[in-house]
Short mmCIF file of C-alpha atoms in Angstrom, two decimals:
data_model
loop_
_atom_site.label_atom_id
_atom_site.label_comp_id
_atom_site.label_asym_id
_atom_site.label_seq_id
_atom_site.Cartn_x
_atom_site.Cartn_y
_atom_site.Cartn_z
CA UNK A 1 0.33 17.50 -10.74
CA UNK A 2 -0.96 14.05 -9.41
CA UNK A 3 -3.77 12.45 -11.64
CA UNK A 4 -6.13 12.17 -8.56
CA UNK A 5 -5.75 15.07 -5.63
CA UNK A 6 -7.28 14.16 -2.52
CA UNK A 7 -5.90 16.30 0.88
CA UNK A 8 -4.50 13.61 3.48
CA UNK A 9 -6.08 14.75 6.70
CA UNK A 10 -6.47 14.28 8.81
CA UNK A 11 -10.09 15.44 9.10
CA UNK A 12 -11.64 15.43 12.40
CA UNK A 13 -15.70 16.22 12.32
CA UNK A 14 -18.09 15.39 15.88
CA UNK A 15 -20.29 12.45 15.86
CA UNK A 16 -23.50 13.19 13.79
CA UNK A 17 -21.86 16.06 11.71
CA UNK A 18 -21.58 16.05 7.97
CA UNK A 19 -18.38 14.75 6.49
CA UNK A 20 -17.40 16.66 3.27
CA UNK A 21 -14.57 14.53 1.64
CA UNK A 22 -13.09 16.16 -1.82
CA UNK A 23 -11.38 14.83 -5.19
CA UNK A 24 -9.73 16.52 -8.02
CA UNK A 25 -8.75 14.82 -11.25
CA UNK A 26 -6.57 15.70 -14.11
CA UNK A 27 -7.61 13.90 -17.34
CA UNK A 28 -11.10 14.77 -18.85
CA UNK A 29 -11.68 11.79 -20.40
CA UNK A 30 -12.21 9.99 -17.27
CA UNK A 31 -15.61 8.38 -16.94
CA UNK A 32 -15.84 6.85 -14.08
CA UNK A 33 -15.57 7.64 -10.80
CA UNK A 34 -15.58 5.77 -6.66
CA UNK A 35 -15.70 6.00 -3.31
CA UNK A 36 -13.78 3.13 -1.32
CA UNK A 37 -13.32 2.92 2.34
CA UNK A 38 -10.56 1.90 3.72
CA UNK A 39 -9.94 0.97 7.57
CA UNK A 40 -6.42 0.23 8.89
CA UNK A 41 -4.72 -2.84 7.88
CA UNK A 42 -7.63 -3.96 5.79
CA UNK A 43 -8.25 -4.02 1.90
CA UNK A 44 -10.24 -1.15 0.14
CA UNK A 45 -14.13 -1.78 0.48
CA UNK A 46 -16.25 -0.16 -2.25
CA UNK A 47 -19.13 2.38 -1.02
CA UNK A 48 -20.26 4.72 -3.84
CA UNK A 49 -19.98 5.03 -7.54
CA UNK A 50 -20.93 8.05 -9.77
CA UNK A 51 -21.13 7.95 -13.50
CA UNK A 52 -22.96 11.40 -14.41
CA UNK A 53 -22.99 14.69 -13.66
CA UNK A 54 -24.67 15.67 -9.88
CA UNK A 55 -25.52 13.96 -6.95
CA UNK A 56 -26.34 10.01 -6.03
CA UNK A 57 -27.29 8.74 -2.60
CA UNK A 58 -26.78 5.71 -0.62
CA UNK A 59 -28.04 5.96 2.60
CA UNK A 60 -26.03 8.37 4.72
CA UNK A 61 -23.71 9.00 1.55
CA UNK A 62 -23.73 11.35 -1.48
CA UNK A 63 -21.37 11.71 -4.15
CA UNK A 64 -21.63 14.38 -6.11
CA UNK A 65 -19.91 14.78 -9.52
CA UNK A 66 -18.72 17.90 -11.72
CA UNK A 67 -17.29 17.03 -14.41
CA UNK A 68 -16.96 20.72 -15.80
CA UNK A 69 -15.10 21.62 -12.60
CA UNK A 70 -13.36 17.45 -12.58
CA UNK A 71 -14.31 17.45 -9.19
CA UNK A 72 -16.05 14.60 -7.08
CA UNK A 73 -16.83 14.51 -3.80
CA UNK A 74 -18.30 12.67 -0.89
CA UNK A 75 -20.70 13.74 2.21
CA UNK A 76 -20.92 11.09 5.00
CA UNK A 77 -24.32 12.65 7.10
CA UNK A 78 -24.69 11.95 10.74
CA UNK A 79 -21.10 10.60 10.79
CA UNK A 80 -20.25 7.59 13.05
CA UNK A 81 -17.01 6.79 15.10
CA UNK A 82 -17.18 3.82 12.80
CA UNK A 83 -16.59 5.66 9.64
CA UNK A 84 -13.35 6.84 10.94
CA UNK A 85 -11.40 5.25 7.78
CA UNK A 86 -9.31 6.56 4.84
CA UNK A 87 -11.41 7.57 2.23
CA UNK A 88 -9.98 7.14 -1.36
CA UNK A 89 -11.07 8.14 -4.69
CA UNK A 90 -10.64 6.35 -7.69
CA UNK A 91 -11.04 7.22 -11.28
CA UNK A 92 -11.61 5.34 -14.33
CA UNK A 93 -9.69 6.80 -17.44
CA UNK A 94 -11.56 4.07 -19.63
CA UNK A 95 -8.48 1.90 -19.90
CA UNK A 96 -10.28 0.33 -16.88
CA UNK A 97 -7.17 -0.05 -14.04
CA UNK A 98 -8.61 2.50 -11.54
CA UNK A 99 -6.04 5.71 -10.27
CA UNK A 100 -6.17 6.11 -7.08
CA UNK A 101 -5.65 9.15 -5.08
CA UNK A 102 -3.93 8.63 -1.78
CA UNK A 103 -6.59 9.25 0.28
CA UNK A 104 -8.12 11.10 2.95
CA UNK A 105 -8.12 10.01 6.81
CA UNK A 106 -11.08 10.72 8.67
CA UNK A 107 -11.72 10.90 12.23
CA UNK A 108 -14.73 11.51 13.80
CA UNK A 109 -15.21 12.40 17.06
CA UNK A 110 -17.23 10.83 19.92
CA UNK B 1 -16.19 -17.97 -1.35
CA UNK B 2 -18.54 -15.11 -2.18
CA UNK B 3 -15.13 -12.72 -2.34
CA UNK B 4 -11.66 -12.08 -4.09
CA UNK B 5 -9.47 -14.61 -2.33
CA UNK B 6 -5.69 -13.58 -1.41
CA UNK B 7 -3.12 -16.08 -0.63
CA UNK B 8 -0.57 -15.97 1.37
CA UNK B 9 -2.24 -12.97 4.28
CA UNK B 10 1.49 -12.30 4.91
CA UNK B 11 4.32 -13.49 3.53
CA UNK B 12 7.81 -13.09 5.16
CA UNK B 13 10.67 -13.91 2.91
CA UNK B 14 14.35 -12.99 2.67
CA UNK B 15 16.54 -10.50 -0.37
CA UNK B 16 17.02 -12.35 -3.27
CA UNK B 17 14.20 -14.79 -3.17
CA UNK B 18 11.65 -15.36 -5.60
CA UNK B 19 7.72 -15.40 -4.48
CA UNK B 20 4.60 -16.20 -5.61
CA UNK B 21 1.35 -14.77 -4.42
CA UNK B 22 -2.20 -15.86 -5.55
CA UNK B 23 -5.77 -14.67 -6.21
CA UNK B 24 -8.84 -16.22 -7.23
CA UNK B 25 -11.53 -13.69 -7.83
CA UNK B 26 -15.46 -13.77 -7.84
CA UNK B 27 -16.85 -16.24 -9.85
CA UNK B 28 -18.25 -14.57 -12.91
CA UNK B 29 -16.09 -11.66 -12.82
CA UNK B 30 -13.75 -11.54 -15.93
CA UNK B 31 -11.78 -8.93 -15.46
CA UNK B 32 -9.07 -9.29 -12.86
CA UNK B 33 -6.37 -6.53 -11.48
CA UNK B 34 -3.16 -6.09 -9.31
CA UNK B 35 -2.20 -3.66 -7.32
CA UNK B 36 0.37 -2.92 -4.18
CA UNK B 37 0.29 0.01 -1.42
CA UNK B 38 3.06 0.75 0.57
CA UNK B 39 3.04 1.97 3.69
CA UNK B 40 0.86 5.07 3.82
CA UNK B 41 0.53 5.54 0.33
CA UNK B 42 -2.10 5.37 -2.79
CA UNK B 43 -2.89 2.30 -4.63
CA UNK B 44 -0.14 2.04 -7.60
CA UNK B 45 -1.57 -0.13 -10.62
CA UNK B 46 0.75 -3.57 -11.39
CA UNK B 47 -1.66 -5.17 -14.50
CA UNK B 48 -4.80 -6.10 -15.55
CA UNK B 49 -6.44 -8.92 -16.76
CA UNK B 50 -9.46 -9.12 -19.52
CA UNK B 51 -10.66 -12.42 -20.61
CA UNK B 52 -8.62 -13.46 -22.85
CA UNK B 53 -6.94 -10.54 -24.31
CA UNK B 54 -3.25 -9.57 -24.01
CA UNK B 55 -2.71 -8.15 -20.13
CA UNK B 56 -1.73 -5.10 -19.54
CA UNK B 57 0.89 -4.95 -18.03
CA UNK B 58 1.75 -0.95 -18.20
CA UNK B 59 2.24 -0.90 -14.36
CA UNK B 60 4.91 -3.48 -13.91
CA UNK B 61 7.58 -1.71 -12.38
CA UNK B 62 10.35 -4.18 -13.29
CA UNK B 63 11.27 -6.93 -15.08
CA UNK B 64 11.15 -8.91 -12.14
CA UNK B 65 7.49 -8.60 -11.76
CA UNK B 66 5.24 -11.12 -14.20
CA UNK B 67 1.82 -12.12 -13.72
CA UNK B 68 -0.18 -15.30 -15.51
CA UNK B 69 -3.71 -15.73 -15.46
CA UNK B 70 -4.85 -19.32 -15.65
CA UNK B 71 -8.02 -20.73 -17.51
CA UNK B 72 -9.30 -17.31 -16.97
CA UNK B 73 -9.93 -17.09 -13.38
CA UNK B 74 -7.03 -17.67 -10.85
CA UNK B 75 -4.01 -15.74 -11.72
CA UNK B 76 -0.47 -15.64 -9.75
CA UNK B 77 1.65 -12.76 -9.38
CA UNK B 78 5.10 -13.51 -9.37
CA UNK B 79 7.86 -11.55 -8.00
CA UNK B 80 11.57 -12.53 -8.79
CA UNK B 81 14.81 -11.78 -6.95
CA UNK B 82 12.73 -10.16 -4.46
CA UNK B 83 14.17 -6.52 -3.29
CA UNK B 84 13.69 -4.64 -0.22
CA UNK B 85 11.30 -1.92 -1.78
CA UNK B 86 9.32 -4.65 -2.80
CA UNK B 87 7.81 -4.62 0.72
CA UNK B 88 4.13 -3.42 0.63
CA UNK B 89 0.59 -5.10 0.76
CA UNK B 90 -0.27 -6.11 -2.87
CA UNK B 91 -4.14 -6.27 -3.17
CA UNK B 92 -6.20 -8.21 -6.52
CA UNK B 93 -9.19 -6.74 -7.44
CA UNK B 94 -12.04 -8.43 -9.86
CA UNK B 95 -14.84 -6.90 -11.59
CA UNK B 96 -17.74 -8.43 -14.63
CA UNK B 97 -15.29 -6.42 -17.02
CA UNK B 98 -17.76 -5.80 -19.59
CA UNK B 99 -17.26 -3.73 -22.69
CA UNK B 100 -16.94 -0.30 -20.91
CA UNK B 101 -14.97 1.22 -18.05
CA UNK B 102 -17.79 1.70 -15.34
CA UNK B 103 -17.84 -1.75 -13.22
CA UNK B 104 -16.71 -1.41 -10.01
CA UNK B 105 -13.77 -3.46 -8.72
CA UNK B 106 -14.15 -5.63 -5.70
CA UNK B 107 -10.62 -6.22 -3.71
CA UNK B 108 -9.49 -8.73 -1.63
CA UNK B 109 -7.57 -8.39 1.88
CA UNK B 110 -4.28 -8.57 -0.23
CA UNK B 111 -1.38 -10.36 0.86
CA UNK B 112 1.65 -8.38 2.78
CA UNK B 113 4.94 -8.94 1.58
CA UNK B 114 7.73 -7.94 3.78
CA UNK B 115 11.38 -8.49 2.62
CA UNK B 116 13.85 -8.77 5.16
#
């Protein structure tokens, strides 16, 4: 079992439908957990973080956290052609070196 | 710069050679972090810098990897005998690195490494 599970993708959605990205993780000491955006041939970009159990918004994201079920997960609303990316998660098992899953391509549709 | 700096973008070098590849992270930031993606993968962990405390340098995966971080901020990641499977993008990431785990990392556009 990988530490971080994310499905590859891809996954297609229309322009201005909800994105529902998903992350499982194995340890449950892990404390700390991100979103980072990543477009092709370009360096991971930062766009959430979520510390506590339930929901945090940014704009047109949410991440929402369950630690019970080790489960995090983001929602991109209204979705863009520009957030066609690959979305990773990464965790924080308090030894502070982030695992990363290997992330999730999304493609939205014009 | 207001952001992790990478040098070189792309390095081309042949089998056998040694390299060196740099980053100089945000100003302020103490921790400091490397990390290389191949093609299509995750982000595999290389080591991690924390003021000045020991590295850790779990994620090495060879003896021909080694890493120094100078006067706490600019550190050099340096690559020995260079093999073909060392071809990826290695990316450095900074962050404040305070006493707990929940700072965010900030990465720069890494440097790709292709062995021919």
């Amino acid at each position: 079992q990988k530490e971080v599970e994310q499905n590859s993708g891809p996954l297609s959605v229309p322009e201005g439908a909800i994105a529902s990205l998903n992350c499982t993780y194995s340890d449950r000491g892990s404390q700390s957990f991100f979103w980072y955006r990543q477009y092709s041939g370009k360096s991971p970009e930062l766009i959430m973080s979520i510390y506590s159990n339930g929901d945090k918004e940014d704009g047109r994201f949410t991440a929402q956290l369950n630690k019970a079920s080790q489960y995090v997960s983001l929602l991109i609303r209204d979705s863009q052609p520009s957030d066609s990316a690959t979305y990773l998660c990464a965790v924080n098992k308090g030894r502070r070196a982030l695992t990363f899953g290997s992330g999730t391509r999304l493609q939205v549709q014009p | 710069g207001a952001g992790v700096s990478q040098s070189p973008s792309n390095k081309v070098t042949e089998k056998g050679k040694d390299v060196e590849l740099r980053c100089d992270p945000i100003s302020g930031h103490t921790a400091l972090y490397w990390y290389r993606q191949s093609l299509g993968q995750g982000l595999e962990f290389l080591i991690y810098f924390q003021g000045n405390s020991a590295p850790d340098k779990s994620g090495l995966p060879s003896d021909r990897f080694s890493a120094e971080r100078t006067g706490g901020s600019v550190s050099t990641l340096t690559i020995q005998r260079t093999q073909q499977e060392d071809s990826a993008v290695y990316l450095c990431a900074s962050s404040l690195g305070v006493s707990n785990s929940n700072q965010p990392q900030h990465f720069g556009d890494g440097t790709r490494l292709s062995i021919l």
